[in-house]
Coordinates of C-alpha atoms and ligand atoms in Angstrom, one line a residue:
X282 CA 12.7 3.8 -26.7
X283 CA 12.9 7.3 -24.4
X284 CA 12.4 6.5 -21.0
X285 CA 9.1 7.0 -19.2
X286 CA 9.5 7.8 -15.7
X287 CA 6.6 6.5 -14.0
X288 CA 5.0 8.1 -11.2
X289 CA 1.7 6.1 -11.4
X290 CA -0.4 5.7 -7.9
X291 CA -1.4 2.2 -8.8
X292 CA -1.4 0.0 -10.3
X293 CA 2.3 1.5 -10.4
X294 CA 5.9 0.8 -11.5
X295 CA 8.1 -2.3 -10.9
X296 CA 11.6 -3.4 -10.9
X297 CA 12.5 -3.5 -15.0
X298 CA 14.5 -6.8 -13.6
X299 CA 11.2 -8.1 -12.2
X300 CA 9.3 -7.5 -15.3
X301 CA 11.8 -9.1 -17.4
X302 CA 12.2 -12.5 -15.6
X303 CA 7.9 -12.4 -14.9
X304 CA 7.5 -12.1 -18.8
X305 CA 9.8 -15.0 -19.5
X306 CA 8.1 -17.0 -17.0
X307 CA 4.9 -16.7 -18.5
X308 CA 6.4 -18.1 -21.7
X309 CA 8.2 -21.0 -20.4
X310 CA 9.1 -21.0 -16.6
X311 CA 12.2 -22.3 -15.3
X312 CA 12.5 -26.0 -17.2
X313 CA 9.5 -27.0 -16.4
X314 CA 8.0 -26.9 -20.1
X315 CA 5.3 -24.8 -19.7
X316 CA 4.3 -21.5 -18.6
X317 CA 3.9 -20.1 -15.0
X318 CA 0.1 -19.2 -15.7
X319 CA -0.6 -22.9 -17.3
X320 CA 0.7 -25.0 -14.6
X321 CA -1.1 -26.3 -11.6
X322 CA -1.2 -24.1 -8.7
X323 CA -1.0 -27.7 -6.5
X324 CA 2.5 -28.4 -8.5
X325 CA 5.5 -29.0 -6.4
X326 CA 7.1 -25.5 -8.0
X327 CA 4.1 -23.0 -7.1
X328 CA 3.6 -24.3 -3.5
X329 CA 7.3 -23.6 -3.4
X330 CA 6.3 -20.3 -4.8
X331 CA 3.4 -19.5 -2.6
X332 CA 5.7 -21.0 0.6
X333 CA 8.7 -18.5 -0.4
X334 CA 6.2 -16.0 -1.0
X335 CA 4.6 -16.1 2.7
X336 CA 8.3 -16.5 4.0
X337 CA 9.9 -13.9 2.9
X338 CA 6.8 -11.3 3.3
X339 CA 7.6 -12.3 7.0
X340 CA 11.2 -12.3 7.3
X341 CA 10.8 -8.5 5.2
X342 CA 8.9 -6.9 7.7
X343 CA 10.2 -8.7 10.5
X344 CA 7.1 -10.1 11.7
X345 CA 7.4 -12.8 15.2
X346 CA 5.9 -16.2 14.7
X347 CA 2.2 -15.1 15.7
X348 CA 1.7 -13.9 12.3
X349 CA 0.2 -16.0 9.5
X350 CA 1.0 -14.7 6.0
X351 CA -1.7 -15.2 3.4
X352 CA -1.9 -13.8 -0.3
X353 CA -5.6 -13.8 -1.5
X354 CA -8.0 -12.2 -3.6
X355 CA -10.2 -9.4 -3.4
X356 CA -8.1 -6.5 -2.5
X357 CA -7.9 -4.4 0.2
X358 CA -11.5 -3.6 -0.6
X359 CA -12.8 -7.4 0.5
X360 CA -9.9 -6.8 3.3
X361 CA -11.8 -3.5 4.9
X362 CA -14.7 -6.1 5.4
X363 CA -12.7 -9.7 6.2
X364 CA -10.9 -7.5 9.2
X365 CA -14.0 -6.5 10.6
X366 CA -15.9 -10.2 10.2
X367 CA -12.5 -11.9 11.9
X368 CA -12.1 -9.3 14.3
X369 CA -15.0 -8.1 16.0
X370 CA -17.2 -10.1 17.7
X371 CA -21.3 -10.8 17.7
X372 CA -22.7 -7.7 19.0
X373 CA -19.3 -6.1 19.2
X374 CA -17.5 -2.9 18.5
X375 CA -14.5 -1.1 17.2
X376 CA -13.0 2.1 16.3
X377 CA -12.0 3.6 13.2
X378 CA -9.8 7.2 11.6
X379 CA -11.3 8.9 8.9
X380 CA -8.2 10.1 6.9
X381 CA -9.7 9.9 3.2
X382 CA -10.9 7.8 1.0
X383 CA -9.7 4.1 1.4
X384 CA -10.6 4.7 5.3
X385 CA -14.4 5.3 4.4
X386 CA -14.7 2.5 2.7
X387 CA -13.2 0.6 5.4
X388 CA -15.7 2.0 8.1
X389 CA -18.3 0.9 5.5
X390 CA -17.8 -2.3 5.6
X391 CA -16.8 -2.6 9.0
X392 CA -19.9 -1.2 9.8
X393 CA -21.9 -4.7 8.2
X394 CA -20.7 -6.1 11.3
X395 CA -20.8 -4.2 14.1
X396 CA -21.0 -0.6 15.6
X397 CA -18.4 1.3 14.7
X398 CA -16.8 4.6 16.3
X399 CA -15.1 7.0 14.3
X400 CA -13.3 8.4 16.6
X401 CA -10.5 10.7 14.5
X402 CA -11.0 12.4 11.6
X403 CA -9.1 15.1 9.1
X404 CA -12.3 15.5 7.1
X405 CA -13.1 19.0 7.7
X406 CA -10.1 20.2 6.8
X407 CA -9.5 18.6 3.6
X408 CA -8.1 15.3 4.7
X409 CA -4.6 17.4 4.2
X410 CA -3.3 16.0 7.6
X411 CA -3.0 12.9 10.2
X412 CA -5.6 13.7 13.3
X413 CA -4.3 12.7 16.5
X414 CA -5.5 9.7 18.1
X415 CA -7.2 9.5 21.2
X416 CA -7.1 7.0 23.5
X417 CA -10.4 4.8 22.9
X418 CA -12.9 2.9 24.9
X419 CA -11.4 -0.8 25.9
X420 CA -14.2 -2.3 24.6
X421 CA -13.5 -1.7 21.3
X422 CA -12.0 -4.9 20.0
X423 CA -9.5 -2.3 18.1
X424 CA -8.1 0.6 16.3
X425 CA -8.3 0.7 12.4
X426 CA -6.2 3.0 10.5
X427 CA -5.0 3.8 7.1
X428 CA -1.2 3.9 7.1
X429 CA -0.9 5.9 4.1
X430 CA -3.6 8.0 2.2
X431 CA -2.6 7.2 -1.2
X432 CA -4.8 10.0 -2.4
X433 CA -4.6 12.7 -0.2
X434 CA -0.9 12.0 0.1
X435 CA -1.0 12.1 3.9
X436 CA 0.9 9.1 6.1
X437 CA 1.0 8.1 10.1
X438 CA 4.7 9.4 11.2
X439 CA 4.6 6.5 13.9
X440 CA 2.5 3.9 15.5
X441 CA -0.7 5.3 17.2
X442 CA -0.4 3.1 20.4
X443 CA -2.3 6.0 22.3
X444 CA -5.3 4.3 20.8
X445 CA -4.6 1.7 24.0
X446 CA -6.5 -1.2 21.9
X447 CA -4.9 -3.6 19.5
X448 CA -3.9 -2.1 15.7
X449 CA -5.5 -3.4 12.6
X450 CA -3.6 -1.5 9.9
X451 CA -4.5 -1.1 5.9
X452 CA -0.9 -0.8 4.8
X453 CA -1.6 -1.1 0.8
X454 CA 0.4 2.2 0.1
X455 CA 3.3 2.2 2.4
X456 CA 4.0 -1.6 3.2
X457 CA 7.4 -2.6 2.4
X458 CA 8.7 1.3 2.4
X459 CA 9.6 1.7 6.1
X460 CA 10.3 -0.5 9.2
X461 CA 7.7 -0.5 12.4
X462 CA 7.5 -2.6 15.2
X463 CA 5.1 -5.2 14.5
X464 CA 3.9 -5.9 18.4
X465 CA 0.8 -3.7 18.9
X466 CA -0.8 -5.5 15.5
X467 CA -3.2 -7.6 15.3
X468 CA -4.2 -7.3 11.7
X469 CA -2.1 -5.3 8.6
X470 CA -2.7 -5.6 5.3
X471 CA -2.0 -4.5 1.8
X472 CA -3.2 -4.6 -1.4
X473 CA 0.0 -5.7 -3.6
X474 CA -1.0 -3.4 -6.4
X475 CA 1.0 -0.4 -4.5
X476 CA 4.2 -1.5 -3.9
X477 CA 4.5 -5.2 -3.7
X478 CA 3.6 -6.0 -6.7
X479 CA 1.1 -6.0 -9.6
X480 CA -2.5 -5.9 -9.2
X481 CA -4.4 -9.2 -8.0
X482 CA -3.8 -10.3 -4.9
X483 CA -3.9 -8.6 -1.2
X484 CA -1.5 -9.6 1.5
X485 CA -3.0 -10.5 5.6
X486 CA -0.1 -10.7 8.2
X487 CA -2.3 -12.3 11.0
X488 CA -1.8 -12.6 14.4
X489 CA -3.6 -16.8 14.5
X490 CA -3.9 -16.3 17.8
X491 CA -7.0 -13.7 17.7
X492 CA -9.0 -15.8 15.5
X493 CA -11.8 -17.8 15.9
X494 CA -13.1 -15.9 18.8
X495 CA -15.8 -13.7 17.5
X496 CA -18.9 -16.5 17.6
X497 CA -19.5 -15.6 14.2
X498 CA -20.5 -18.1 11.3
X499 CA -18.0 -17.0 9.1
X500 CA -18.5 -18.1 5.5
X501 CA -15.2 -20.2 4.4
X502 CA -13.7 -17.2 1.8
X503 CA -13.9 -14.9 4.6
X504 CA -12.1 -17.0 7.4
X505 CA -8.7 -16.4 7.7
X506 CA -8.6 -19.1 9.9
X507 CA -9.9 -21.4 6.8
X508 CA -6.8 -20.2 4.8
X509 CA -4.6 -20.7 7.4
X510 CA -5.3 -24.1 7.2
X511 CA -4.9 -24.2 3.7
X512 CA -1.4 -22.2 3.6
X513 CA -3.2 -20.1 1.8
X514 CA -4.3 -22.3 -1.1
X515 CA -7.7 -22.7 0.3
X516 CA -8.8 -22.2 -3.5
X517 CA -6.7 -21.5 -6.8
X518 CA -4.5 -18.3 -5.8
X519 CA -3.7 -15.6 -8.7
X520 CA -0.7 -17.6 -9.5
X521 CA 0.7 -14.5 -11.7
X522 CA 0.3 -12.1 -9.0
X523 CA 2.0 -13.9 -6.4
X524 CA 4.9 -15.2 -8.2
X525 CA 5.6 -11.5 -9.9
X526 CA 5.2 -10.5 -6.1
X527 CA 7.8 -13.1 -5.2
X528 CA 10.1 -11.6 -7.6
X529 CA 9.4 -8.0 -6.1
X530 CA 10.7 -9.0 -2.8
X531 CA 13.8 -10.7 -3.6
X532 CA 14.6 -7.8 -5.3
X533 CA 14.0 -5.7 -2.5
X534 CA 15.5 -8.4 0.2
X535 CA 18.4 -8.1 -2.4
X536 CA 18.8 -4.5 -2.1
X537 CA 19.1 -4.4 1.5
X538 CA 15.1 -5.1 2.7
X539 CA 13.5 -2.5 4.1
X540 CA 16.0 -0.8 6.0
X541 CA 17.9 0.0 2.7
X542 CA 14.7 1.4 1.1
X543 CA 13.5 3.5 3.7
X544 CA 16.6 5.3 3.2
X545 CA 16.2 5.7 -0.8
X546 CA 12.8 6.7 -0.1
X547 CA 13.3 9.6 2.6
X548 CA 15.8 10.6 -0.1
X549 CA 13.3 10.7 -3.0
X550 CA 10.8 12.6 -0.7
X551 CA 12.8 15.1 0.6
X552 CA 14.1 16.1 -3.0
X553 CA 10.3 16.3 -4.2
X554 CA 9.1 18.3 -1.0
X555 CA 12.2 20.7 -1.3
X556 CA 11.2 21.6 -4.3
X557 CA 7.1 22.0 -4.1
X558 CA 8.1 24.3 -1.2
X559 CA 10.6 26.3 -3.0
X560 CA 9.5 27.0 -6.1
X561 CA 7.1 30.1 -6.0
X562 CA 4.5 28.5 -8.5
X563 CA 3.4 25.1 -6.3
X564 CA 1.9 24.7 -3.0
X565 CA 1.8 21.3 -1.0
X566 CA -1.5 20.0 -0.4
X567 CA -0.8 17.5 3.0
X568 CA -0.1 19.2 6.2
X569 CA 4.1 19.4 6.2
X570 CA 4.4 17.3 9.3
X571 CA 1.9 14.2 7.7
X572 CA 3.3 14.5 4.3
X573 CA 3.3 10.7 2.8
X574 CA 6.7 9.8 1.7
X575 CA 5.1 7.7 -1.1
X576 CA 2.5 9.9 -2.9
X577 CA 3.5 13.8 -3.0
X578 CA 0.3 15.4 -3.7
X579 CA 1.2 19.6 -4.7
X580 CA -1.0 22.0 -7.0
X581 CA -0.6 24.7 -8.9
X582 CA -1.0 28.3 -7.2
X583 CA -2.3 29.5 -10.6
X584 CA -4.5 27.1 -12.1
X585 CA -4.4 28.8 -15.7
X586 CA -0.4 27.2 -16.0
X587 CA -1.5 24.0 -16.2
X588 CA -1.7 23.4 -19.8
X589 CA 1.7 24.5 -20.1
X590 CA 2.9 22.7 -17.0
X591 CA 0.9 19.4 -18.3
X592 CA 3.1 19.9 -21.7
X593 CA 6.3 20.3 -20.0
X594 CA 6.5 17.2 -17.8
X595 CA 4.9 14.8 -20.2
X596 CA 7.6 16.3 -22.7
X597 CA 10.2 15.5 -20.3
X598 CA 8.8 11.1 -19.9
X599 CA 7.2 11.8 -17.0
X600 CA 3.9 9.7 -16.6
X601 CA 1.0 9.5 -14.2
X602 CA 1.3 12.7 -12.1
X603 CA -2.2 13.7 -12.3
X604 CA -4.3 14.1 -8.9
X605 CA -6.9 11.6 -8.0
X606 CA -10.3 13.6 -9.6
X607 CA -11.2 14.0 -5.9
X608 CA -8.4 16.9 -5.1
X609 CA -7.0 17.4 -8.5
X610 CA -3.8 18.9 -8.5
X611 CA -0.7 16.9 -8.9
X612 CA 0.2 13.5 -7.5
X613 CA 4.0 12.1 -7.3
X614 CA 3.8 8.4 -6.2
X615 CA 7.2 7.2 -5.7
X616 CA 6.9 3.9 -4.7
X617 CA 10.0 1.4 -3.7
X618 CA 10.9 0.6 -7.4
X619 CA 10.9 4.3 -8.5
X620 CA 14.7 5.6 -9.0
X621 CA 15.7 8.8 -7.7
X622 CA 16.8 10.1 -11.0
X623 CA 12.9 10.1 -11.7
X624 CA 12.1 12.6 -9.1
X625 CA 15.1 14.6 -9.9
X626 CA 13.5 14.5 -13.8
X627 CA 10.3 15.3 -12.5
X628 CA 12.2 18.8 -9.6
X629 CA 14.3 19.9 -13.4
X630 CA 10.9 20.4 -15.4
X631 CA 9.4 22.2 -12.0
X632 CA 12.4 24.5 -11.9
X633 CA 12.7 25.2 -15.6
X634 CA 8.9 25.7 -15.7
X635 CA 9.5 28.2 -12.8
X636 CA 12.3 30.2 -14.9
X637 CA 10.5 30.0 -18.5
X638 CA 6.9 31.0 -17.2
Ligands
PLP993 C1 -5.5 1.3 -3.5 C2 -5.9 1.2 -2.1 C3 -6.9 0.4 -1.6 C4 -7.8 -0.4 -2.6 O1 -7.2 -1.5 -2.9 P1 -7.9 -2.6 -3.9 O2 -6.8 -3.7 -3.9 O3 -8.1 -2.0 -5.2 O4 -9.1 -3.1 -3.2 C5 -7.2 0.4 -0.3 N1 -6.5 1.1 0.6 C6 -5.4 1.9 0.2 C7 -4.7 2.7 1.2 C8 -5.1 2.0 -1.2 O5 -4.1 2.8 -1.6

């Protein structure tokens, strides 16, 4: 079997180690007779499961003890609007940056429950770049913001405190890559699917001291508080998702945690950037200075290469490096598990592509 290297934006590539002990488990887990996926998710091993699961999500990021970890279902899509119903209350407001795609949709559904400011945007210029934040009105309940724009391939640099209101973060494309100082959060969370995990279940880290403040009915799925209550076993969890999630966390808490893969990523970013701005035929699409160390989106000066460019790298294993159909162009997603020797596949074919053209 050649080797594939896999640059996919998500769902995306995991740990060959993870895959490996997640496949067994589905056949027969542990000595427990049965499968992973045919076992009840009330059974002394998955609670153990779902309780190392929430632990060591914690203990990874180093989040204090006013956070509550939950892993549920939905996505970051059901997220953009459980922030917003948790968060802001009856009659209330908040503020939101526009920096692509995934932030829309969040002021979307924010806005089913109260007004909602906009109050940065890189829009009109392409989303190729992280707007500065301006300090906002104090009555907003808070600030919401995309971490990392998966498909414009832009990312926050560091943590926009100017806002002078609490932080509600979607993380789903960064989490796990970097460390930040958790204390002006309120809310993050991530979709697993990006680099936690495989697709099927969303992470909250939230602060429980914010909830249940808004006056709002809030129907039982929604409440965080409700799961909370339940450790986050309110109703059956995705039992796959969480426990191949598991695995992707001790393997990353093996490695060194975050601090260790912050390192390996800066590495794999700075080899892929070096070489979009060195080699005459590409051009960067983000902004240098808001370039997203996790998806390196780059085009083509001369669009009429691309056939022969699409025929080199696929010739070469690499896999999933086409744009999101919103920009086109080329997008690199090097997420945690992603080995440099990918990237540096991915920088040879750009530089013999350069010289054979
Ligand atoms: C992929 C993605 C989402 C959507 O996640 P779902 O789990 O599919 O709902 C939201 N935000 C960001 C930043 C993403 O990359």
């Amino acid at each position: 079997m050649s080797t594939i290297h896999n640059f996919s934006a998500g769902p995306c590539i995991l740990p060959k180690e993870v895959l490996k002990e997640a496949s067994e488990a589905v056949k027969e887990w542990n000595d427990n007779g049965l499968s992973l996926i045919e076992m009840s998710h009330r059974s002394k091993p998955f609670v153990a499961v779902m309780e190392e699961t929430r632990a060591l999500t914690k203990e990874l990021l180093g989040l204090p003890d006013r956070f509550e970890i939950l892993y549920l279902q939905g996505g970051a899509s059901l997220a953009f609007l459980t922030a917003a119903y948790n968060l802001i209350p009856e009659g209330g407001s908040a503020a939101y940056s526009d920096t692509g795609t995934w932030a829309n949709k969040s002021i979307k559904e924010a806005r089913h429950l109260g007004e909602i400011e906009v109050v940065s945007s890189s829009k009109d210029s392409g989303y190729n770049n992280i707007p500065a934040t301006p300090k906002v009105d104090p009555r907003h309940s808070y600030f919401h913001y995309t971490t990392n724009n998966t498909i414009f391939g832009t990312q926050y640099k560091g943590i926009p405190t100017e806002a002078g209101v609490p932080l509600v973060a979607d993380m789903s494309s960064d989490i796990m890559s970097k460390k930040f100082d958790s204390s002006p959060f309120q809310l993050i969370y991530a979709g697993a699917q990006k680099n936690m995990g495989p697709a099927g279940t969303v992470m909250y880290a939230i602060d429980k001291d914010v909830l249940g403040k808004t006056g709002r009915d809030i129907p039982s799925y929604l409440d965080l508080g409700v799961h909370i209550s339940k450790d986050s076993m309110f109703n059956t969890p995705p039992v796959f998702s969480i426990f191949t999630t598991l695995l992707t966390l001790r393997w990353l808490k093996n490695l060194g945690g975050v601090e260790a893969i912050e390192i390996r990523n800066n590495a794999k970013a700075e080899l892929i950037y070096g070489e979009i701005d060195r080699n005459s035929l590409f051009r960067g699409h983000a902004e240098i200075n808001s370039r997203s160390t996790m998806n390196a989106t780059f085009m083509l000066k001369d669009e009429s290469h691309k056939e022969a460019f699409n025929a080199a790298w696929a010739k070469a294993g690499v896999s999933g490096i086409n744009g999101h159909r919103s920009i086109g162009g080329y997008r690199a997603s090097m997420y945690n598990a992603l080995p440099l020797e990918s990237v540096a596949v991915l920088v040879d074919v750009m530089k013999e592509f350069e010289r054979t053209i």
